[in-house]
Amino acid sequence: MSLVRTIARPLLASSFIVAGVERIRHADETAQNLGIVLRPIANAVPSADEKIVARAVGGVQLAAGILLAVGKLPRFAGLLLTVTSTLNAAAEFGAADTTTAEGRRWQRNQLLKNVSLLGGVLLASVDTAGKPGLAWRAEHLAESGKKAGKKQLKAAKKGAKKTVQKAADGIAGAVPAR
């Protein structure tokens, strides 16, 4: 892992780890803050209330933050953090008090912070750490298979041509000349 990744991943993950712990510890407050987003989820899952869903979101955020910080499954962790960041951004944007100039300023600052974090975790979710990704591997595997197939076809044509020539020479030698 490069020095930049070694430093950047834990820095990016730190806010998610702290937020995840806070969401778990203060599930009532989290359920109230994220209520706009959590209510439909809680209604869709039988026997789940907003508090349980809030703890689940906090747990996902904590676990994904730790995975990202230590560099284990960073792309998967980035994907999970993208989902939780989107939930958080939507909830904070909808819950902001926009009746005052200060409330609008707070809403804008929170939105920019959340969008910035979202951009960071999106980058983390596609970062291959200098190793080829699955799409690149599949493309190059197909290309090498295509090249190998062309080589085998060329060799087969050459072999068939030699066989036909030998057969023609054999037939020509077997037929008496008149």
Short mmCIF file of N, CA and C in Angstrom, two decimals:
data_model
loop_
_atom_site.label_atom_id
_atom_site.label_comp_id
_atom_site.label_asym_id
_atom_site.label_seq_id
_atom_site.Cartn_x
_atom_site.Cartn_y
_atom_site.Cartn_z
N MET A 1 0.86 -1.16 0.00
CA MET A 1 0.00 0.00 0.00
C MET A 1 0.91 1.23 0.00
N SER A 2 0.56 2.22 -0.79
CA SER A 2 1.38 3.42 -0.88
C SER A 2 1.26 4.24 0.40
N LEU A 3 2.23 5.14 0.57
CA LEU A 3 2.23 5.99 1.76
C LEU A 3 0.98 6.86 1.81
N VAL A 4 0.56 7.37 0.66
CA VAL A 4 -0.64 8.21 0.63
C VAL A 4 -1.87 7.42 1.08
N ARG A 5 -2.02 6.20 0.57
CA ARG A 5 -3.17 5.37 0.98
C ARG A 5 -3.09 5.02 2.45
N THR A 6 -1.88 4.75 2.93
CA THR A 6 -1.69 4.40 4.34
C THR A 6 -2.15 5.53 5.25
N ILE A 7 -1.95 6.76 4.82
CA ILE A 7 -2.36 7.92 5.62
C ILE A 7 -3.81 8.32 5.33
N ALA A 8 -4.18 8.34 4.05
CA ALA A 8 -5.48 8.89 3.65
C ALA A 8 -6.66 8.03 4.11
N ARG A 9 -6.54 6.72 4.01
CA ARG A 9 -7.68 5.87 4.38
C ARG A 9 -8.08 6.03 5.84
N PRO A 10 -7.14 5.97 6.79
CA PRO A 10 -7.57 6.18 8.19
C PRO A 10 -8.11 7.59 8.44
N LEU A 11 -7.53 8.59 7.76
CA LEU A 11 -8.05 9.95 7.92
C LEU A 11 -9.49 10.06 7.45
N LEU A 12 -9.76 9.49 6.29
CA LEU A 12 -11.12 9.51 5.75
C LEU A 12 -12.06 8.69 6.64
N ALA A 13 -11.59 7.57 7.10
CA ALA A 13 -12.43 6.66 7.89
C ALA A 13 -12.72 7.20 9.29
N SER A 14 -11.86 8.05 9.82
CA SER A 14 -12.00 8.48 11.21
C SER A 14 -13.36 9.13 11.50
N SER A 15 -13.83 9.98 10.60
CA SER A 15 -15.12 10.64 10.87
C SER A 15 -16.27 9.63 10.83
N PHE A 16 -16.15 8.62 9.99
CA PHE A 16 -17.20 7.60 9.92
C PHE A 16 -17.18 6.70 11.15
N ILE A 17 -15.99 6.40 11.64
CA ILE A 17 -15.88 5.57 12.85
C ILE A 17 -16.50 6.30 14.04
N VAL A 18 -16.14 7.56 14.22
CA VAL A 18 -16.69 8.35 15.33
C VAL A 18 -18.20 8.50 15.18
N ALA A 19 -18.67 8.79 13.98
CA ALA A 19 -20.11 8.94 13.75
C ALA A 19 -20.84 7.62 14.00
N GLY A 20 -20.24 6.51 13.61
CA GLY A 20 -20.86 5.20 13.84
C GLY A 20 -21.00 4.90 15.32
N VAL A 21 -19.95 5.18 16.09
CA VAL A 21 -20.00 4.96 17.55
C VAL A 21 -21.09 5.85 18.16
N GLU A 22 -21.12 7.11 17.75
CA GLU A 22 -22.13 8.03 18.29
C GLU A 22 -23.54 7.59 17.93
N ARG A 23 -23.73 7.08 16.73
CA ARG A 23 -25.06 6.62 16.31
C ARG A 23 -25.50 5.41 17.13
N ILE A 24 -24.58 4.54 17.44
CA ILE A 24 -24.91 3.36 18.25
C ILE A 24 -25.22 3.79 19.69
N ARG A 25 -24.37 4.64 20.26
CA ARG A 25 -24.54 5.06 21.65
C ARG A 25 -25.79 5.92 21.86
N HIS A 26 -26.12 6.74 20.88
CA HIS A 26 -27.25 7.65 21.01
C HIS A 26 -28.27 7.35 19.92
N ALA A 27 -28.82 6.14 19.98
CA ALA A 27 -29.74 5.67 18.94
C ALA A 27 -31.02 6.50 18.88
N ASP A 28 -31.50 6.98 20.04
CA ASP A 28 -32.72 7.81 20.04
C ASP A 28 -32.50 9.10 19.25
N GLU A 29 -31.39 9.77 19.53
CA GLU A 29 -31.07 11.02 18.83
C GLU A 29 -30.83 10.76 17.34
N THR A 30 -30.14 9.66 17.05
CA THR A 30 -29.89 9.30 15.65
C THR A 30 -31.20 9.03 14.92
N ALA A 31 -32.09 8.29 15.57
CA ALA A 31 -33.39 7.99 14.95
C ALA A 31 -34.16 9.28 14.69
N GLN A 32 -34.06 10.23 15.60
CA GLN A 32 -34.74 11.51 15.41
C GLN A 32 -34.09 12.30 14.27
N ASN A 33 -32.75 12.37 14.24
CA ASN A 33 -32.04 13.13 13.21
C ASN A 33 -32.18 12.51 11.82
N LEU A 34 -32.13 11.21 11.77
CA LEU A 34 -32.21 10.52 10.49
C LEU A 34 -33.62 10.01 10.20
N GLY A 35 -34.59 10.46 10.99
CA GLY A 35 -35.97 9.98 10.88
C GLY A 35 -36.56 10.07 9.50
N ILE A 36 -36.26 11.14 8.79
CA ILE A 36 -36.81 11.31 7.44
C ILE A 36 -36.40 10.15 6.53
N VAL A 37 -35.18 9.70 6.71
CA VAL A 37 -34.65 8.63 5.85
C VAL A 37 -34.94 7.25 6.44
N LEU A 38 -34.87 7.14 7.77
CA LEU A 38 -35.01 5.82 8.42
C LEU A 38 -36.46 5.34 8.49
N ARG A 39 -37.41 6.26 8.56
CA ARG A 39 -38.81 5.88 8.70
C ARG A 39 -39.26 4.92 7.60
N PRO A 40 -39.02 5.22 6.32
CA PRO A 40 -39.44 4.27 5.28
C PRO A 40 -38.74 2.91 5.40
N ILE A 41 -37.47 2.92 5.82
CA ILE A 41 -36.75 1.65 5.98
C ILE A 41 -37.36 0.85 7.13
N ALA A 42 -37.62 1.54 8.24
CA ALA A 42 -38.20 0.86 9.41
C ALA A 42 -39.60 0.33 9.09
N ASN A 43 -40.36 1.05 8.28
CA ASN A 43 -41.70 0.59 7.90
C ASN A 43 -41.64 -0.61 6.96
N ALA A 44 -40.59 -0.70 6.15
CA ALA A 44 -40.48 -1.79 5.19
C ALA A 44 -40.05 -3.10 5.85
N VAL A 45 -39.33 -3.01 6.95
CA VAL A 45 -38.84 -4.21 7.64
C VAL A 45 -39.77 -4.52 8.80
N PRO A 46 -40.37 -5.72 8.80
CA PRO A 46 -41.27 -6.06 9.90
C PRO A 46 -40.52 -6.11 11.24
N SER A 47 -41.17 -5.68 12.26
CA SER A 47 -40.67 -5.67 13.65
C SER A 47 -39.37 -4.89 13.82
N ALA A 48 -39.16 -3.86 13.02
CA ALA A 48 -37.99 -3.00 13.18
C ALA A 48 -38.47 -1.58 13.40
N ASP A 49 -37.95 -0.97 14.45
CA ASP A 49 -38.31 0.43 14.65
C ASP A 49 -37.12 1.30 14.24
N GLU A 50 -37.33 2.59 14.25
CA GLU A 50 -36.30 3.52 13.79
C GLU A 50 -35.03 3.43 14.64
N LYS A 51 -35.18 3.14 15.92
CA LYS A 51 -34.02 3.05 16.81
C LYS A 51 -33.12 1.87 16.42
N ILE A 52 -33.72 0.74 16.07
CA ILE A 52 -32.95 -0.43 15.65
C ILE A 52 -32.26 -0.15 14.33
N VAL A 53 -32.97 0.48 13.41
CA VAL A 53 -32.38 0.80 12.11
C VAL A 53 -31.25 1.82 12.30
N ALA A 54 -31.43 2.78 13.21
CA ALA A 54 -30.38 3.76 13.49
C ALA A 54 -29.13 3.08 14.02
N ARG A 55 -29.30 2.12 14.92
CA ARG A 55 -28.15 1.36 15.43
C ARG A 55 -27.50 0.54 14.32
N ALA A 56 -28.32 -0.03 13.45
CA ALA A 56 -27.77 -0.82 12.33
C ALA A 56 -26.95 0.07 11.39
N VAL A 57 -27.46 1.25 11.11
CA VAL A 57 -26.71 2.20 10.26
C VAL A 57 -25.40 2.58 10.94
N GLY A 58 -25.47 2.83 12.24
CA GLY A 58 -24.25 3.15 13.00
C GLY A 58 -23.27 2.00 12.99
N GLY A 59 -23.77 0.78 13.14
CA GLY A 59 -22.90 -0.39 13.12
C GLY A 59 -22.24 -0.60 11.76
N VAL A 60 -23.02 -0.40 10.71
CA VAL A 60 -22.46 -0.52 9.35
C VAL A 60 -21.39 0.54 9.14
N GLN A 61 -21.69 1.76 9.59
CA GLN A 61 -20.74 2.85 9.43
C GLN A 61 -19.47 2.59 10.23
N LEU A 62 -19.60 2.10 11.44
CA LEU A 62 -18.44 1.79 12.27
C LEU A 62 -17.60 0.68 11.65
N ALA A 63 -18.24 -0.41 11.27
CA ALA A 63 -17.51 -1.55 10.70
C ALA A 63 -16.85 -1.18 9.38
N ALA A 64 -17.56 -0.49 8.52
CA ALA A 64 -16.98 -0.09 7.23
C ALA A 64 -15.85 0.90 7.43
N GLY A 65 -16.00 1.80 8.39
CA GLY A 65 -14.92 2.75 8.69
C GLY A 65 -13.67 2.05 9.17
N ILE A 66 -13.84 1.05 10.03
CA ILE A 66 -12.68 0.29 10.52
C ILE A 66 -12.03 -0.48 9.38
N LEU A 67 -12.85 -1.12 8.54
CA LEU A 67 -12.29 -1.86 7.39
C LEU A 67 -11.51 -0.93 6.47
N LEU A 68 -12.05 0.25 6.21
CA LEU A 68 -11.35 1.20 5.35
C LEU A 68 -10.06 1.68 6.00
N ALA A 69 -10.10 1.96 7.30
CA ALA A 69 -8.93 2.46 8.00
C ALA A 69 -7.77 1.47 7.99
N VAL A 70 -8.08 0.19 8.15
CA VAL A 70 -7.01 -0.82 8.19
C VAL A 70 -6.68 -1.38 6.81
N GLY A 71 -7.43 -0.96 5.81
CA GLY A 71 -7.13 -1.38 4.44
C GLY A 71 -7.65 -2.76 4.07
N LYS A 72 -8.60 -3.28 4.83
CA LYS A 72 -9.20 -4.57 4.52
C LYS A 72 -10.51 -4.32 3.78
N LEU A 73 -10.67 -4.94 2.64
CA LEU A 73 -11.85 -4.77 1.79
C LEU A 73 -12.18 -3.28 1.60
N PRO A 74 -11.20 -2.48 1.22
CA PRO A 74 -11.46 -1.03 1.15
C PRO A 74 -12.51 -0.64 0.12
N ARG A 75 -12.61 -1.38 -0.97
CA ARG A 75 -13.60 -1.02 -1.99
C ARG A 75 -15.01 -1.32 -1.48
N PHE A 76 -15.19 -2.44 -0.81
CA PHE A 76 -16.49 -2.79 -0.23
C PHE A 76 -16.83 -1.80 0.89
N ALA A 77 -15.86 -1.49 1.73
CA ALA A 77 -16.08 -0.52 2.81
C ALA A 77 -16.46 0.83 2.23
N GLY A 78 -15.79 1.24 1.16
CA GLY A 78 -16.13 2.50 0.51
C GLY A 78 -17.55 2.51 -0.01
N LEU A 79 -17.98 1.38 -0.55
CA LEU A 79 -19.35 1.27 -1.04
C LEU A 79 -20.36 1.42 0.10
N LEU A 80 -20.11 0.72 1.21
CA LEU A 80 -21.01 0.84 2.37
C LEU A 80 -21.03 2.26 2.93
N LEU A 81 -19.87 2.89 2.98
CA LEU A 81 -19.80 4.25 3.49
C LEU A 81 -20.48 5.24 2.53
N THR A 82 -20.46 4.92 1.24
CA THR A 82 -21.19 5.75 0.28
C THR A 82 -22.68 5.73 0.58
N VAL A 83 -23.20 4.56 0.89
CA VAL A 83 -24.63 4.45 1.21
C VAL A 83 -24.96 5.21 2.49
N THR A 84 -24.16 5.02 3.53
CA THR A 84 -24.45 5.71 4.79
C THR A 84 -24.25 7.21 4.66
N SER A 85 -23.28 7.64 3.85
CA SER A 85 -23.07 9.07 3.63
C SER A 85 -24.26 9.68 2.92
N THR A 86 -24.80 8.96 1.96
CA THR A 86 -25.96 9.45 1.23
C THR A 86 -27.16 9.59 2.17
N LEU A 87 -27.36 8.59 3.04
CA LEU A 87 -28.45 8.68 4.03
C LEU A 87 -28.26 9.90 4.92
N ASN A 88 -27.04 10.09 5.40
CA ASN A 88 -26.74 11.20 6.29
C ASN A 88 -26.94 12.54 5.59
N ALA A 89 -26.46 12.65 4.36
CA ALA A 89 -26.60 13.91 3.62
C ALA A 89 -28.07 14.24 3.39
N ALA A 90 -28.85 13.25 3.01
CA ALA A 90 -30.28 13.48 2.76
C ALA A 90 -31.00 13.89 4.03
N ALA A 91 -30.68 13.21 5.14
CA ALA A 91 -31.35 13.52 6.40
C ALA A 91 -30.98 14.90 6.92
N GLU A 92 -29.69 15.24 6.90
CA GLU A 92 -29.27 16.54 7.41
C GLU A 92 -29.79 17.67 6.53
N PHE A 93 -29.82 17.47 5.24
CA PHE A 93 -30.31 18.51 4.34
C PHE A 93 -31.80 18.75 4.57
N GLY A 94 -32.55 17.67 4.75
CA GLY A 94 -34.00 17.81 4.95
C GLY A 94 -34.36 18.34 6.32
N ALA A 95 -33.52 18.11 7.32
CA ALA A 95 -33.85 18.49 8.69
C ALA A 95 -33.37 19.89 9.04
N ALA A 96 -32.63 20.54 8.17
CA ALA A 96 -32.06 21.85 8.48
C ALA A 96 -33.14 22.92 8.58
N ASP A 97 -32.92 23.85 9.48
CA ASP A 97 -33.83 24.99 9.65
C ASP A 97 -33.44 26.05 8.62
N THR A 98 -34.27 26.26 7.64
CA THR A 98 -33.95 27.21 6.57
C THR A 98 -34.70 28.53 6.71
N THR A 99 -35.28 28.77 7.88
CA THR A 99 -36.03 30.01 8.07
C THR A 99 -35.10 31.19 8.36
N THR A 100 -33.89 30.92 8.82
CA THR A 100 -32.94 32.00 9.12
C THR A 100 -31.73 31.88 8.20
N ALA A 101 -31.01 32.96 8.08
CA ALA A 101 -29.78 32.97 7.26
C ALA A 101 -28.75 32.02 7.85
N GLU A 102 -28.67 31.99 9.17
CA GLU A 102 -27.72 31.09 9.83
C GLU A 102 -28.08 29.63 9.57
N GLY A 103 -29.36 29.31 9.59
CA GLY A 103 -29.82 27.95 9.31
C GLY A 103 -29.51 27.54 7.88
N ARG A 104 -29.68 28.45 6.94
CA ARG A 104 -29.36 28.15 5.54
C ARG A 104 -27.85 27.96 5.37
N ARG A 105 -27.08 28.77 6.05
CA ARG A 105 -25.61 28.66 6.00
C ARG A 105 -25.18 27.30 6.57
N TRP A 106 -25.78 26.92 7.71
CA TRP A 106 -25.47 25.63 8.32
C TRP A 106 -25.84 24.50 7.36
N GLN A 107 -27.01 24.61 6.73
CA GLN A 107 -27.46 23.59 5.78
C GLN A 107 -26.46 23.46 4.62
N ARG A 108 -26.03 24.60 4.09
CA ARG A 108 -25.09 24.58 2.98
C ARG A 108 -23.75 23.97 3.41
N ASN A 109 -23.26 24.35 4.58
CA ASN A 109 -21.98 23.82 5.07
C ASN A 109 -22.06 22.31 5.30
N GLN A 110 -23.15 21.87 5.90
CA GLN A 110 -23.33 20.43 6.13
C GLN A 110 -23.42 19.67 4.81
N LEU A 111 -24.15 20.25 3.85
CA LEU A 111 -24.27 19.60 2.55
C LEU A 111 -22.91 19.49 1.87
N LEU A 112 -22.13 20.56 1.91
CA LEU A 112 -20.79 20.53 1.31
C LEU A 112 -19.89 19.51 2.01
N LYS A 113 -19.97 19.46 3.33
CA LYS A 113 -19.17 18.48 4.09
C LYS A 113 -19.56 17.07 3.70
N ASN A 114 -20.86 16.81 3.65
CA ASN A 114 -21.34 15.47 3.32
C ASN A 114 -21.02 15.08 1.88
N VAL A 115 -21.13 16.03 0.97
CA VAL A 115 -20.81 15.75 -0.43
C VAL A 115 -19.30 15.49 -0.58
N SER A 116 -18.49 16.24 0.17
CA SER A 116 -17.04 16.02 0.13
C SER A 116 -16.68 14.63 0.65
N LEU A 117 -17.28 14.25 1.76
CA LEU A 117 -17.04 12.90 2.30
C LEU A 117 -17.55 11.84 1.33
N LEU A 118 -18.67 12.10 0.71
CA LEU A 118 -19.21 11.17 -0.29
C LEU A 118 -18.23 11.01 -1.45
N GLY A 119 -17.65 12.10 -1.90
CA GLY A 119 -16.64 12.02 -2.96
C GLY A 119 -15.44 11.20 -2.53
N GLY A 120 -15.01 11.38 -1.30
CA GLY A 120 -13.87 10.60 -0.79
C GLY A 120 -14.14 9.12 -0.74
N VAL A 121 -15.30 8.74 -0.25
CA VAL A 121 -15.61 7.30 -0.15
C VAL A 121 -15.90 6.71 -1.52
N LEU A 122 -16.42 7.54 -2.45
CA LEU A 122 -16.58 7.05 -3.83
C LEU A 122 -15.23 6.74 -4.44
N LEU A 123 -14.26 7.61 -4.21
CA LEU A 123 -12.89 7.33 -4.68
C LEU A 123 -12.34 6.06 -4.03
N ALA A 124 -12.58 5.91 -2.74
CA ALA A 124 -12.10 4.72 -2.05
C ALA A 124 -12.76 3.46 -2.58
N SER A 125 -14.01 3.57 -3.01
CA SER A 125 -14.73 2.38 -3.49
C SER A 125 -14.27 1.93 -4.86
N VAL A 126 -13.58 2.79 -5.62
CA VAL A 126 -13.08 2.39 -6.93
C VAL A 126 -11.56 2.28 -6.97
N ASP A 127 -10.88 2.61 -5.88
CA ASP A 127 -9.42 2.56 -5.83
C ASP A 127 -8.95 1.11 -5.80
N THR A 128 -8.15 0.74 -6.78
CA THR A 128 -7.65 -0.63 -6.85
C THR A 128 -6.26 -0.77 -6.25
N ALA A 129 -5.75 0.29 -5.66
CA ALA A 129 -4.43 0.30 -5.01
C ALA A 129 -3.32 -0.12 -5.98
N GLY A 130 -3.45 0.31 -7.21
CA GLY A 130 -2.43 0.00 -8.21
C GLY A 130 -2.52 -1.39 -8.81
N LYS A 131 -3.46 -2.16 -8.35
CA LYS A 131 -3.65 -3.51 -8.90
C LYS A 131 -4.75 -3.45 -9.94
N PRO A 132 -4.65 -4.28 -10.97
CA PRO A 132 -5.71 -4.23 -11.98
C PRO A 132 -7.06 -4.65 -11.41
N GLY A 133 -8.09 -3.93 -11.84
CA GLY A 133 -9.44 -4.24 -11.41
C GLY A 133 -10.01 -5.42 -12.19
N LEU A 134 -11.18 -5.84 -11.79
CA LEU A 134 -11.83 -6.99 -12.41
C LEU A 134 -12.13 -6.74 -13.89
N ALA A 135 -12.58 -5.54 -14.22
CA ALA A 135 -12.89 -5.23 -15.62
C ALA A 135 -11.63 -5.30 -16.48
N TRP A 136 -10.54 -4.75 -15.99
CA TRP A 136 -9.28 -4.78 -16.74
C TRP A 136 -8.82 -6.23 -16.93
N ARG A 137 -8.91 -7.01 -15.87
CA ARG A 137 -8.48 -8.42 -15.95
C ARG A 137 -9.32 -9.18 -16.97
N ALA A 138 -10.63 -8.97 -16.95
CA ALA A 138 -11.52 -9.66 -17.88
C ALA A 138 -11.21 -9.24 -19.32
N GLU A 139 -10.99 -7.96 -19.53
CA GLU A 139 -10.68 -7.47 -20.88
C GLU A 139 -9.38 -8.07 -21.40
N HIS A 140 -8.36 -8.10 -20.55
CA HIS A 140 -7.07 -8.63 -20.99
C HIS A 140 -7.09 -10.16 -21.11
N LEU A 141 -7.88 -10.82 -20.33
CA LEU A 141 -8.04 -12.27 -20.47
C LEU A 141 -8.70 -12.58 -21.80
N ALA A 142 -9.72 -11.83 -22.15
CA ALA A 142 -10.40 -12.03 -23.44
C ALA A 142 -9.44 -11.74 -24.59
N GLU A 143 -8.66 -10.68 -24.47
CA GLU A 143 -7.70 -10.32 -25.52
C GLU A 143 -6.63 -11.40 -25.70
N SER A 144 -6.11 -11.92 -24.58
CA SER A 144 -5.10 -12.98 -24.69
C SER A 144 -5.71 -14.27 -25.25
N GLY A 145 -6.97 -14.54 -24.90
CA GLY A 145 -7.65 -15.70 -25.48
C GLY A 145 -7.86 -15.55 -26.97
N LYS A 146 -8.16 -14.33 -27.38
CA LYS A 146 -8.34 -14.04 -28.81
C LYS A 146 -7.02 -14.24 -29.56
N LYS A 147 -5.93 -13.75 -28.99
CA LYS A 147 -4.60 -13.91 -29.63
C LYS A 147 -4.22 -15.38 -29.70
N ALA A 148 -4.46 -16.11 -28.62
CA ALA A 148 -4.13 -17.54 -28.61
C ALA A 148 -4.97 -18.29 -29.64
N GLY A 149 -6.23 -17.91 -29.75
CA GLY A 149 -7.12 -18.53 -30.75
C GLY A 149 -6.64 -18.27 -32.16
N LYS A 150 -6.20 -17.04 -32.45
CA LYS A 150 -5.67 -16.71 -33.78
C LYS A 150 -4.42 -17.52 -34.09
N LYS A 151 -3.54 -17.66 -33.10
CA LYS A 151 -2.31 -18.45 -33.29
C LYS A 151 -2.65 -19.90 -33.60
N GLN A 152 -3.59 -20.46 -32.84
CA GLN A 152 -3.97 -21.85 -33.05
C GLN A 152 -4.63 -22.04 -34.41
N LEU A 153 -5.44 -21.09 -34.84
CA LEU A 153 -6.08 -21.16 -36.14
C LEU A 153 -5.04 -21.10 -37.26
N LYS A 154 -4.06 -20.23 -37.11
CA LYS A 154 -3.00 -20.11 -38.10
C LYS A 154 -2.19 -21.40 -38.18
N ALA A 155 -1.87 -21.97 -37.01
CA ALA A 155 -1.12 -23.23 -36.97
C ALA A 155 -1.94 -24.36 -37.58
N ALA A 156 -3.25 -24.37 -37.30
CA ALA A 156 -4.12 -25.41 -37.86
C ALA A 156 -4.21 -25.29 -39.37
N LYS A 157 -4.30 -24.07 -39.89
CA LYS A 157 -4.34 -23.85 -41.34
C LYS A 157 -3.05 -24.33 -42.00
N LYS A 158 -1.93 -23.99 -41.36
CA LYS A 158 -0.62 -24.39 -41.88
C LYS A 158 -0.50 -25.91 -41.89
N GLY A 159 -0.93 -26.55 -40.80
CA GLY A 159 -0.88 -28.01 -40.71
C GLY A 159 -1.80 -28.67 -41.74
N ALA A 160 -2.99 -28.11 -41.93
CA ALA A 160 -3.92 -28.66 -42.91
C ALA A 160 -3.36 -28.50 -44.32
N LYS A 161 -2.73 -27.38 -44.59
CA LYS A 161 -2.14 -27.13 -45.91
C LYS A 161 -1.03 -28.15 -46.19
N LYS A 162 -0.19 -28.41 -45.19
CA LYS A 162 0.89 -29.40 -45.35
C LYS A 162 0.31 -30.79 -45.58
N THR A 163 -0.75 -31.11 -44.83
CA THR A 163 -1.38 -32.43 -44.98
C THR A 163 -1.98 -32.59 -46.37
N VAL A 164 -2.64 -31.57 -46.84
CA VAL A 164 -3.23 -31.62 -48.18
C VAL A 164 -2.12 -31.75 -49.24
N GLN A 165 -1.03 -31.01 -49.06
CA GLN A 165 0.08 -31.08 -50.02
C GLN A 165 0.71 -32.47 -50.02
N LYS A 166 0.89 -33.06 -48.83
CA LYS A 166 1.45 -34.42 -48.74
C LYS A 166 0.52 -35.42 -49.42
N ALA A 167 -0.79 -35.26 -49.17
CA ALA A 167 -1.76 -36.15 -49.78
C ALA A 167 -1.74 -36.01 -51.30
N ALA A 168 -1.65 -34.80 -51.78
CA ALA A 168 -1.60 -34.55 -53.23
C ALA A 168 -0.33 -35.15 -53.82
N ASP A 169 0.79 -34.97 -53.13
CA ASP A 169 2.05 -35.54 -53.61
C ASP A 169 1.99 -37.06 -53.59
N GLY A 170 1.37 -37.61 -52.57
CA GLY A 170 1.23 -39.07 -52.48
C GLY A 170 0.36 -39.63 -53.59
N ILE A 171 -0.70 -38.93 -53.87
CA ILE A 171 -1.60 -39.37 -54.95
C ILE A 171 -0.89 -39.23 -56.30
N ALA A 172 -0.19 -38.14 -56.46
CA ALA A 172 0.53 -37.92 -57.72
C ALA A 172 1.61 -38.98 -57.93
N GLY A 173 2.24 -39.41 -56.87
CA GLY A 173 3.29 -40.44 -56.95
C GLY A 173 2.72 -41.83 -57.15
N ALA A 174 1.49 -42.04 -56.72
CA ALA A 174 0.88 -43.37 -56.83
C ALA A 174 0.26 -43.60 -58.20
N VAL A 175 -0.09 -42.56 -58.87
CA VAL A 175 -0.72 -42.71 -60.19
C VAL A 175 0.41 -42.79 -61.23
N PRO A 176 0.39 -43.87 -62.07
CA PRO A 176 1.45 -44.02 -63.07
C PRO A 176 1.35 -42.92 -64.14
N ALA A 177 2.47 -42.48 -64.59
CA ALA A 177 2.48 -41.45 -65.61
C ALA A 177 2.20 -42.04 -66.97
N ARG A 178 1.46 -41.48 -67.88
CA ARG A 178 1.18 -42.03 -69.21
C ARG A 178 1.95 -41.41 -70.26
#
